[in-house]
Every structure is written in structure tokens, then in C-alpha cells.
Amino acid sequence: MSEASSSSSRAAVILRGLPLLARELVRTARARFAGEPDRMRAALEWVLERAEPGRPDSVLEVLDEFARSKRFLMNVGPVKGLLLDECVERAGPAARVLELGCFCGYSAVRIARRLPQGQLVSVEKNPGSVEVARQVVDFAGLAERVEIRQGASSDEIPRLAGAFDLVFIDHHKPLYLADLQALEAHALLRPGSVVFADNVGPLFGAHEYLDYVRGCGHYETRYHRSTVEYTELEDGAEISVYRGPKAEA
Ligand code: CA
């Protein structure tokens, strides 16, 4: 049906998102007028005031509540978060996980709570995010399992060593492809490593990334249709299993 296919187009999703965007602009303006802190600091304050220390699930619930009722947070959210949970479970309790883009620490808490013997390395460019995320992770009682590195992914990836079992990509969308290729070039993926790319739905124009993982022959890959975090707008995650470099002819 033509209506169904057009609803998947970027323009259609953007149009459907306009009321949400307008609501968010009003919320942001109101918060600024009231002298409230920026959204990350406001989210941190909510966590410190309302969540239970040492209980990661409580931290996630409070951040979800903040994103729904106060101001939007570009976390992976509770819906696509279930897909991420499955990937972490499959990677196992001692997995070594890499995250590109930490923001408030929501996904770091989500991942690390399922890694009792594992470790998460998270790369985040924004120093303000790093400061907030470290406090959120610490409050959740997960600081020993999470290393947050402040820096651009293009600088930090070459400094990492050893393959990761799972990589969660959720930072600046135009960097997805170059950073994935850098992970390959620096031997940070092994056959069987899983790469979870968030926000590759129609709104985000991730064609180059999707064309690459689907066409390069290095991955077994699948698109999981979902919604943009905390909204009903279409989005998706691409979950790709690295098969190793293409065999020489
Ligand atoms: Ca995201």
C-alpha cells in the first residue's frame, strides 16, 4: 500500500514528529525561564532525589520517567532497551562491551547491570555528559564495571586494545560508519562480536552505515523495527554479527 510505504519515509516521520518537537521546545523554554539546569543536569538531579542508590533498575525507571514527563532524553529507552538487554544477555555475564556515546549514562547502567563479571568501556566526547554519566553510574553502584573515557571516538578507538564481545553505537549519527570501520581496522571485533547500532530508522538517514553492514560481506545483519525512544515515531536498530574479514578469493 502506497500510504504504508510513504509512512516509512523520512519526511513522513519528521512531519509526525512536529508536535513532539514543538512540545519539547516549549518544555525547554519553560525550564530555561524557570532557571532550571540543562536537561542532563536536571536528569541527574532527578536520579539523585528519586532513585534508590545501588539499584540500577530504579535509576533506569527514574530516567525513563524524567524523559517522558519532563524533558526528552536521547537514551536508548525502555523499548529498544529490551533488544539491547537481549544482546548483553547473549554476550554473557563476563562480556567485554564497548559503548560509543554515553550521554547521561542510561545505557551504561542498562548494560553494566547485566555484567557481574564483565566490563563496559564507554567513549563520550562531551565533558558535561561524562561528568553526569559518571555520577549516574556511581549512584547505580556500577562504577567498578564501567570505564568512561572522555574523548572523540576517532581518537579513542585507536587507543583501545583487544576485541569486544558487544559494541553499542549511539553517538553522533554521521560517525557510525567511519567508527565501525575503525573498530575493524584496529582488531576490536572478533568473529561473533555483535554490533548494535541505535537510531538507524527513517528519521536518521543512516543509509551509508546500513548499506555497508548489509553489503560488505563481513556481517550477518538484521534491522529491528521499533520506535524513537519515548515516542511512537518509527525507528530501528541494526544488530550485526561480525563474521571476520571477507575471505581472500
Ligand atoms: Ca539513541
PDB file of C-alpha atoms and ligand atoms in Angstrom:
ATOM      1  CA  MET A   1       0.000   0.000   0.000  1.00  0.00           C
ATOM      2  CA  SER A   2       1.445   3.375  -1.014  1.00  0.00           C
ATOM      3  CA  GLU A   3       0.317   5.010   2.240  1.00  0.00           C
ATOM      4  CA  ALA A   4       2.181   2.392   4.245  1.00  0.00           C
ATOM      5  CA  SER A   5       5.394   2.857   2.288  1.00  0.00           C
ATOM      6  CA  SER A   6       5.215   6.654   2.491  1.00  0.00           C
ATOM      7  CA  SER A   7       4.714   6.417   6.269  1.00  0.00           C
ATOM      8  CA  SER A   8       8.194   4.906   6.405  1.00  0.00           C
ATOM      9  CA  SER A   9       9.769   7.832   4.623  1.00  0.00           C
ATOM     10  CA  ARG A  10      11.882  10.304   6.495  1.00  0.00           C
ATOM     11  CA  ALA A  11       9.654  13.262   5.605  1.00  0.00           C
ATOM     12  CA  ALA A  12       6.573  11.486   6.923  1.00  0.00           C
ATOM     13  CA  VAL A  13       8.269  10.606  10.204  1.00  0.00           C
ATOM     14  CA  ILE A  14       9.532  14.172  10.595  1.00  0.00           C
ATOM     15  CA  LEU A  15       6.026  15.532   9.984  1.00  0.00           C
ATOM     16  CA  ARG A  16       4.564  13.168  12.547  1.00  0.00           C
ATOM     17  CA  GLY A  17       7.227  14.276  14.979  1.00  0.00           C
ATOM     18  CA  LEU A  18       6.497  18.006  14.700  1.00  0.00           C
ATOM     19  CA  PRO A  19       4.009  18.135  17.603  1.00  0.00           C
ATOM     20  CA  LEU A  20       6.576  16.372  19.806  1.00  0.00           C
ATOM     21  CA  LEU A  21       9.287  18.774  18.707  1.00  0.00           C
ATOM     22  CA  ALA A  22       7.022  21.726  19.488  1.00  0.00           C
ATOM     23  CA  ARG A  23       6.228  20.271  22.925  1.00  0.00           C
ATOM     24  CA  GLU A  24       9.926  19.813  23.602  1.00  0.00           C
ATOM     25  CA  LEU A  25      10.740  23.384  22.576  1.00  0.00           C
ATOM     26  CA  VAL A  26       8.068  24.665  24.950  1.00  0.00           C
ATOM     27  CA  ARG A  27       9.361  22.457  27.777  1.00  0.00           C
ATOM     28  CA  THR A  28      12.943  23.621  27.186  1.00  0.00           C
ATOM     29  CA  ALA A  29      11.958  27.295  27.053  1.00  0.00           C
ATOM     30  CA  ARG A  30       9.893  26.911  30.234  1.00  0.00           C
ATOM     31  CA  ALA A  31      12.784  25.202  32.033  1.00  0.00           C
ATOM     32  CA  ARG A  32      15.218  27.951  30.987  1.00  0.00           C
ATOM     33  CA  PHE A  33      12.790  30.654  32.071  1.00  0.00           C
ATOM     34  CA  ALA A  34      12.435  28.945  35.450  1.00  0.00           C
ATOM     35  CA  GLY A  35      16.215  28.867  35.794  1.00  0.00           C
ATOM     36  CA  GLU A  36      16.362  25.055  35.792  1.00  0.00           C
ATOM     37  CA  PRO A  37      19.641  23.334  34.850  1.00  0.00           C
ATOM     38  CA  ASP A  38      20.210  21.846  31.399  1.00  0.00           C
ATOM     39  CA  ARG A  39      18.449  18.549  30.662  1.00  0.00           C
ATOM     40  CA  MET A  40      21.381  16.350  31.608  1.00  0.00           C
ATOM     41  CA  ARG A  41      21.894  18.017  34.981  1.00  0.00           C
ATOM     42  CA  ALA A  42      18.147  18.112  35.592  1.00  0.00           C
ATOM     43  CA  ALA A  43      18.001  14.361  34.850  1.00  0.00           C
ATOM     44  CA  LEU A  44      20.893  13.762  37.254  1.00  0.00           C
ATOM     45  CA  GLU A  45      19.092  15.728  39.976  1.00  0.00           C
ATOM     46  CA  TRP A  46      16.007  13.554  39.453  1.00  0.00           C
ATOM     47  CA  VAL A  47      18.098  10.426  39.842  1.00  0.00           C
ATOM     48  CA  LEU A  48      19.803  11.685  42.988  1.00  0.00           C
ATOM     49  CA  GLU A  49      16.469  12.750  44.505  1.00  0.00           C
ATOM     50  CA  ARG A  50      14.179   9.917  43.422  1.00  0.00           C
ATOM     51  CA  ALA A  51      16.117   6.733  42.620  1.00  0.00           C
ATOM     52  CA  GLU A  52      17.436   4.194  45.093  1.00  0.00           C
ATOM     53  CA  PRO A  53      21.222   4.150  45.331  1.00  0.00           C
ATOM     54  CA  GLY A  54      22.779   0.847  44.312  1.00  0.00           C
ATOM     55  CA  ARG A  55      19.674  -0.230  42.367  1.00  0.00           C
ATOM     56  CA  PRO A  56      20.277   0.095  38.621  1.00  0.00           C
ATOM     57  CA  ASP A  57      16.647  -0.716  37.728  1.00  0.00           C
ATOM     58  CA  SER A  58      15.454   2.143  39.902  1.00  0.00           C
ATOM     59  CA  VAL A  59      17.887   4.539  38.164  1.00  0.00           C
ATOM     60  CA  LEU A  60      16.577   3.453  34.745  1.00  0.00           C
ATOM     61  CA  GLU A  61      12.944   3.846  35.841  1.00  0.00           C
ATOM     62  CA  VAL A  62      13.575   7.371  37.111  1.00  0.00           C
ATOM     63  CA  LEU A  63      15.405   8.381  33.906  1.00  0.00           C
ATOM     64  CA  ASP A  64      12.552   6.920  31.813  1.00  0.00           C
ATOM     65  CA  GLU A  65      10.024   8.841  33.897  1.00  0.00           C
ATOM     66  CA  PHE A  66      12.039  12.056  33.500  1.00  0.00           C
ATOM     67  CA  ALA A  67      12.254  11.597  29.711  1.00  0.00           C
ATOM     68  CA  ARG A  68       8.509  11.012  29.424  1.00  0.00           C
ATOM     69  CA  SER A  69       7.217  13.639  31.800  1.00  0.00           C
ATOM     70  CA  LYS A  70       9.864  16.361  31.947  1.00  0.00           C
ATOM     71  CA  ARG A  71      12.242  16.650  29.017  1.00  0.00           C
ATOM     72  CA  PHE A  72      13.272  14.338  26.195  1.00  0.00           C
ATOM     73  CA  LEU A  73      16.428  12.282  26.680  1.00  0.00           C
ATOM     74  CA  MET A  74      18.074  10.593  23.717  1.00  0.00           C
ATOM     75  CA  ASN A  75      18.630   7.379  25.648  1.00  0.00           C
ATOM     76  CA  VAL A  76      18.084   4.008  24.028  1.00  0.00           C
ATOM     77  CA  GLY A  77      14.878   3.968  26.120  1.00  0.00           C
ATOM     78  CA  PRO A  78      12.861   1.090  27.568  1.00  0.00           C
ATOM     79  CA  VAL A  79      11.604  -0.390  24.246  1.00  0.00           C
ATOM     80  CA  LYS A  80      14.778  -0.689  22.164  1.00  0.00           C
ATOM     81  CA  GLY A  81      16.463  -1.185  25.533  1.00  0.00           C
ATOM     82  CA  LEU A  82      14.923  -4.675  25.647  1.00  0.00           C
ATOM     83  CA  LEU A  83      16.735  -5.518  22.395  1.00  0.00           C
ATOM     84  CA  LEU A  84      19.958  -4.254  23.913  1.00  0.00           C
ATOM     85  CA  ASP A  85      19.309  -6.298  27.071  1.00  0.00           C
ATOM     86  CA  GLU A  86      18.997  -9.436  24.911  1.00  0.00           C
ATOM     87  CA  CYS A  87      22.336  -8.728  23.236  1.00  0.00           C
ATOM     88  CA  VAL A  88      24.035  -8.227  26.617  1.00  0.00           C
ATOM     89  CA  GLU A  89      22.479 -11.442  27.958  1.00  0.00           C
ATOM     90  CA  ARG A  90      23.735 -13.373  24.926  1.00  0.00           C
ATOM     91  CA  ALA A  91      27.215 -11.873  25.312  1.00  0.00           C
ATOM     92  CA  GLY A  92      27.287 -13.335  28.830  1.00  0.00           C
ATOM     93  CA  PRO A  93      27.962 -12.067  32.357  1.00  0.00           C
ATOM     94  CA  ALA A  94      31.712 -11.721  31.772  1.00  0.00           C
ATOM     95  CA  ALA A  95      31.449  -9.949  28.423  1.00  0.00           C
ATOM     96  CA  ARG A  96      33.634  -7.050  27.388  1.00  0.00           C
ATOM     97  CA  VAL A  97      31.419  -4.330  25.966  1.00  0.00           C
ATOM     98  CA  LEU A  98      32.182  -1.045  24.201  1.00  0.00           C
ATOM     99  CA  GLU A  99      29.751   1.858  24.020  1.00  0.00           C
ATOM    100  CA  LEU A 100      30.165   4.851  21.699  1.00  0.00           C
ATOM    101  CA  GLY A 101      28.129   7.743  23.120  1.00  0.00           C
ATOM    102  CA  CYS A 102      27.352   7.712  26.844  1.00  0.00           C
ATOM    103  CA  PHE A 103      25.090  10.788  27.232  1.00  0.00           C
ATOM    104  CA  CYS A 104      23.540  10.590  30.753  1.00  0.00           C
ATOM    105  CA  GLY A 105      24.772   7.068  31.471  1.00  0.00           C
ATOM    106  CA  TYR A 106      21.379   5.418  30.905  1.00  0.00           C
ATOM    107  CA  SER A 107      22.630   2.716  28.541  1.00  0.00           C
ATOM    108  CA  ALA A 108      25.831   2.276  30.541  1.00  0.00           C
ATOM    109  CA  VAL A 109      23.669   1.405  33.566  1.00  0.00           C
ATOM    110  CA  ARG A 110      21.424  -0.753  31.387  1.00  0.00           C
ATOM    111  CA  ILE A 111      24.404  -2.717  30.020  1.00  0.00           C
ATOM    112  CA  ALA A 112      26.592  -2.914  33.129  1.00  0.00           C
ATOM    113  CA  ARG A 113      23.805  -4.186  35.406  1.00  0.00           C
ATOM    114  CA  ARG A 114      23.980  -7.435  33.396  1.00  0.00           C
ATOM    115  CA  LEU A 115      27.765  -7.758  33.518  1.00  0.00           C
ATOM    116  CA  PRO A 116      28.522  -9.045  37.014  1.00  0.00           C
ATOM    117  CA  GLN A 117      31.963 -10.239  35.902  1.00  0.00           C
ATOM    118  CA  GLY A 118      32.284  -8.166  32.748  1.00  0.00           C
ATOM    119  CA  GLN A 119      33.353  -4.681  31.832  1.00  0.00           C
ATOM    120  CA  LEU A 120      31.958  -1.776  29.865  1.00  0.00           C
ATOM    121  CA  VAL A 121      34.181   0.826  28.234  1.00  0.00           C
ATOM    122  CA  SER A 122      32.199   3.885  27.210  1.00  0.00           C
ATOM    123  CA  VAL A 123      33.570   6.637  24.962  1.00  0.00           C
ATOM    124  CA  GLU A 124      31.956  10.071  25.227  1.00  0.00           C
ATOM    125  CA  LYS A 125      33.144  13.321  23.683  1.00  0.00           C
ATOM    126  CA  ASN A 126      31.148  15.810  25.755  1.00  0.00           C
ATOM    127  CA  PRO A 127      32.832  16.544  29.152  1.00  0.00           C
ATOM    128  CA  GLY A 128      29.471  17.583  30.668  1.00  0.00           C
ATOM    129  CA  SER A 129      27.989  14.211  29.682  1.00  0.00           C
ATOM    130  CA  VAL A 130      30.973  12.388  31.122  1.00  0.00           C
ATOM    131  CA  GLU A 131      30.566  14.181  34.447  1.00  0.00           C
ATOM    132  CA  VAL A 132      26.830  13.410  34.653  1.00  0.00           C
ATOM    133  CA  ALA A 133      27.194   9.805  33.415  1.00  0.00           C
ATOM    134  CA  ARG A 134      29.922   9.030  35.955  1.00  0.00           C
ATOM    135  CA  GLN A 135      27.651  10.221  38.773  1.00  0.00           C
ATOM    136  CA  VAL A 136      24.683   8.245  37.436  1.00  0.00           C
ATOM    137  CA  VAL A 137      26.771   5.058  37.063  1.00  0.00           C
ATOM    138  CA  ASP A 138      28.298   5.561  40.511  1.00  0.00           C
ATOM    139  CA  PHE A 139      24.860   6.137  42.067  1.00  0.00           C
ATOM    140  CA  ALA A 140      23.659   2.887  40.456  1.00  0.00           C
ATOM    141  CA  GLY A 141      26.545   1.079  42.170  1.00  0.00           C
ATOM    142  CA  LEU A 142      28.219   0.101  38.903  1.00  0.00           C
ATOM    143  CA  ALA A 143      31.320   2.285  38.874  1.00  0.00           C
ATOM    144  CA  GLU A 144      33.696  -0.691  39.136  1.00  0.00           C
ATOM    145  CA  ARG A 145      32.319  -2.229  35.951  1.00  0.00           C
ATOM    146  CA  VAL A 146      32.252   0.934  33.827  1.00  0.00           C
ATOM    147  CA  GLU A 147      35.146   2.954  32.472  1.00  0.00           C
ATOM    148  CA  ILE A 148      34.022   6.188  30.839  1.00  0.00           C
ATOM    149  CA  ARG A 149      36.662   7.723  28.586  1.00  0.00           C
ATOM    150  CA  GLN A 150      36.293  11.342  27.611  1.00  0.00           C
ATOM    151  CA  GLY A 151      37.337  11.986  24.048  1.00  0.00           C
ATOM    152  CA  ALA A 152      36.331  11.840  20.404  1.00  0.00           C
ATOM    153  CA  SER A 153      35.655   8.297  19.227  1.00  0.00           C
ATOM    154  CA  SER A 154      38.128   8.788  16.345  1.00  0.00           C
ATOM    155  CA  ASP A 155      40.867   9.488  18.938  1.00  0.00           C
ATOM    156  CA  GLU A 156      39.850   6.879  21.499  1.00  0.00           C
ATOM    157  CA  ILE A 157      39.207   3.868  19.224  1.00  0.00           C
ATOM    158  CA  PRO A 158      42.885   3.573  18.145  1.00  0.00           C
ATOM    159  CA  ARG A 159      43.881   3.630  21.850  1.00  0.00           C
ATOM    160  CA  LEU A 160      41.744   0.590  22.692  1.00  0.00           C
ATOM    161  CA  ALA A 161      43.132  -2.924  22.539  1.00  0.00           C
ATOM    162  CA  GLY A 162      41.547  -6.365  22.464  1.00  0.00           C
ATOM    163  CA  ALA A 163      38.302  -7.487  20.860  1.00  0.00           C
ATOM    164  CA  PHE A 164      34.927  -6.593  22.347  1.00  0.00           C
ATOM    165  CA  ASP A 165      32.069  -9.095  22.544  1.00  0.00           C
ATOM    166  CA  LEU A 166      29.457  -6.394  22.022  1.00  0.00           C
ATOM    167  CA  VAL A 167      29.600  -2.828  20.697  1.00  0.00           C
ATOM    168  CA  PHE A 168      26.717  -0.403  21.244  1.00  0.00           C
ATOM    169  CA  ILE A 169      26.830   2.554  18.835  1.00  0.00           C
ATOM    170  CA  ASP A 170      24.666   5.507  19.806  1.00  0.00           C
ATOM    171  CA  HIS A 171      26.740   8.670  19.347  1.00  0.00           C
ATOM    172  CA  HIS A 172      26.823  11.230  16.506  1.00  0.00           C
ATOM    173  CA  LYS A 173      24.970   9.542  13.637  1.00  0.00           C
ATOM    174  CA  PRO A 174      27.355  10.599  10.791  1.00  0.00           C
ATOM    175  CA  LEU A 175      30.225   8.880  12.645  1.00  0.00           C
ATOM    176  CA  TYR A 176      28.697   5.391  12.733  1.00  0.00           C
ATOM    177  CA  LEU A 177      30.286   4.060   9.545  1.00  0.00           C
ATOM    178  CA  ALA A 178      33.774   5.513   9.976  1.00  0.00           C
ATOM    179  CA  ASP A 179      33.907   4.322  13.578  1.00  0.00           C
ATOM    180  CA  LEU A 180      32.729   0.819  12.686  1.00  0.00           C
ATOM    181  CA  GLN A 181      35.465   0.616  10.062  1.00  0.00           C
ATOM    182  CA  ALA A 182      37.976   1.893  12.627  1.00  0.00           C
ATOM    183  CA  LEU A 183      36.877  -0.883  15.017  1.00  0.00           C
ATOM    184  CA  GLU A 184      37.569  -3.410  12.247  1.00  0.00           C
ATOM    185  CA  ALA A 185      40.922  -1.848  11.361  1.00  0.00           C
ATOM    186  CA  HIS A 186      42.105  -1.906  14.987  1.00  0.00           C
ATOM    187  CA  ALA A 187      41.061  -5.536  15.528  1.00  0.00           C
ATOM    188  CA  LEU A 188      38.462  -4.566  18.149  1.00  0.00           C
ATOM    189  CA  LEU A 189      35.961  -7.026  16.666  1.00  0.00           C
ATOM    190  CA  ARG A 190      36.359 -10.797  16.549  1.00  0.00           C
ATOM    191  CA  PRO A 191      34.211 -13.295  14.656  1.00  0.00           C
ATOM    192  CA  GLY A 192      30.981 -13.444  16.634  1.00  0.00           C
ATOM    193  CA  SER A 193      31.207  -9.901  18.054  1.00  0.00           C
ATOM    194  CA  VAL A 194      27.814  -8.203  17.954  1.00  0.00           C
ATOM    195  CA  VAL A 195      27.402  -4.574  16.853  1.00  0.00           C
ATOM    196  CA  PHE A 196      24.173  -2.846  17.933  1.00  0.00           C
ATOM    197  CA  ALA A 197      23.569   0.428  16.081  1.00  0.00           C
ATOM    198  CA  ASP A 198      20.771   2.517  17.589  1.00  0.00           C
ATOM    199  CA  ASN A 199      18.702   5.098  15.681  1.00  0.00           C
ATOM    200  CA  VAL A 200      19.078   3.799  12.143  1.00  0.00           C
ATOM    201  CA  GLY A 201      15.367   4.254  11.357  1.00  0.00           C
ATOM    202  CA  PRO A 202      13.965   6.562   8.643  1.00  0.00           C
ATOM    203  CA  LEU A 203      14.355   9.723  10.726  1.00  0.00           C
ATOM    204  CA  PHE A 204      18.133   9.483  10.918  1.00  0.00           C
ATOM    205  CA  GLY A 205      19.264   8.788   7.334  1.00  0.00           C
ATOM    206  CA  ALA A 206      21.793   6.095   8.222  1.00  0.00           C
ATOM    207  CA  HIS A 207      21.940   4.776   4.643  1.00  0.00           C
ATOM    208  CA  GLU A 208      25.714   4.617   4.348  1.00  0.00           C
ATOM    209  CA  TYR A 209      26.049   2.616   7.544  1.00  0.00           C
ATOM    210  CA  LEU A 210      23.223   0.252   6.619  1.00  0.00           C
ATOM    211  CA  ASP A 211      24.498  -0.215   3.057  1.00  0.00           C
ATOM    212  CA  TYR A 212      27.914  -1.103   4.430  1.00  0.00           C
ATOM    213  CA  VAL A 213      26.907  -3.681   7.067  1.00  0.00           C
ATOM    214  CA  ARG A 214      24.428  -5.274   4.672  1.00  0.00           C
ATOM    215  CA  GLY A 215      26.690  -5.309   1.630  1.00  0.00           C
ATOM    216  CA  CYS A 216      30.318  -5.634   2.710  1.00  0.00           C
ATOM    217  CA  GLY A 217      30.168  -9.353   3.452  1.00  0.00           C
ATOM    218  CA  HIS A 218      31.660  -9.039   6.943  1.00  0.00           C
ATOM    219  CA  TYR A 219      28.377  -9.216   8.841  1.00  0.00           C
ATOM    220  CA  GLU A 220      25.221 -11.203   9.315  1.00  0.00           C
ATOM    221  CA  THR A 221      22.845  -8.364   9.978  1.00  0.00           C
ATOM    222  CA  ARG A 222      19.210  -7.584  10.738  1.00  0.00           C
ATOM    223  CA  TYR A 223      17.069  -4.465  11.120  1.00  0.00           C
ATOM    224  CA  HIS A 224      14.764  -4.431  14.134  1.00  0.00           C
ATOM    225  CA  ARG A 225      11.878  -2.050  13.638  1.00  0.00           C
ATOM    226  CA  SER A 226      10.942  -0.129  16.744  1.00  0.00           C
ATOM    227  CA  THR A 227      10.147   3.432  17.806  1.00  0.00           C
ATOM    228  CA  VAL A 228      12.203   6.503  18.656  1.00  0.00           C
ATOM    229  CA  GLU A 229      12.772   6.430  22.395  1.00  0.00           C
ATOM    230  CA  TYR A 230       9.803   7.730  24.422  1.00  0.00           C
ATOM    231  CA  THR A 231       7.708   8.347  21.270  1.00  0.00           C
ATOM    232  CA  GLU A 232       5.552   6.461  18.773  1.00  0.00           C
ATOM    233  CA  LEU A 233       7.705   7.560  15.808  1.00  0.00           C
ATOM    234  CA  GLU A 234       9.239   4.828  13.712  1.00  0.00           C
ATOM    235  CA  ASP A 235      12.874   3.991  14.381  1.00  0.00           C
ATOM    236  CA  GLY A 236      15.025   0.900  14.275  1.00  0.00           C
ATOM    237  CA  ALA A 237      18.192  -0.742  15.465  1.00  0.00           C
ATOM    238  CA  GLU A 238      20.564  -2.698  13.237  1.00  0.00           C
ATOM    239  CA  ILE A 239      22.096  -5.676  15.014  1.00  0.00           C
ATOM    240  CA  SER A 240      25.038  -7.148  13.141  1.00  0.00           C
ATOM    241  CA  VAL A 241      27.215 -10.151  13.938  1.00  0.00           C
ATOM    242  CA  TYR A 242      30.787  -9.759  12.704  1.00  0.00           C
ATOM    243  CA  ARG A 243      31.947 -12.717  10.643  1.00  0.00           C
ATOM    244  CA  GLY A 244      35.532 -11.616  10.235  1.00  0.00           C
ATOM    245  CA  PRO A 245      37.289 -10.123   7.214  1.00  0.00           C
ATOM    246  CA  LYS A 246      35.996 -11.329   3.867  1.00  0.00           C
ATOM    247  CA  ALA A 247      37.912 -14.414   2.744  1.00  0.00           C
ATOM    248  CA  GLU A 248      40.511 -13.731   0.035  1.00  0.00           C
ATOM    249  CA  ALA A 249      39.496 -15.060  -3.358  1.00  0.00           C
TER     250      ALA A 249
HETATM  251 CA    CA B   1      19.755   6.572  20.894  1.00  0.00          CA
END
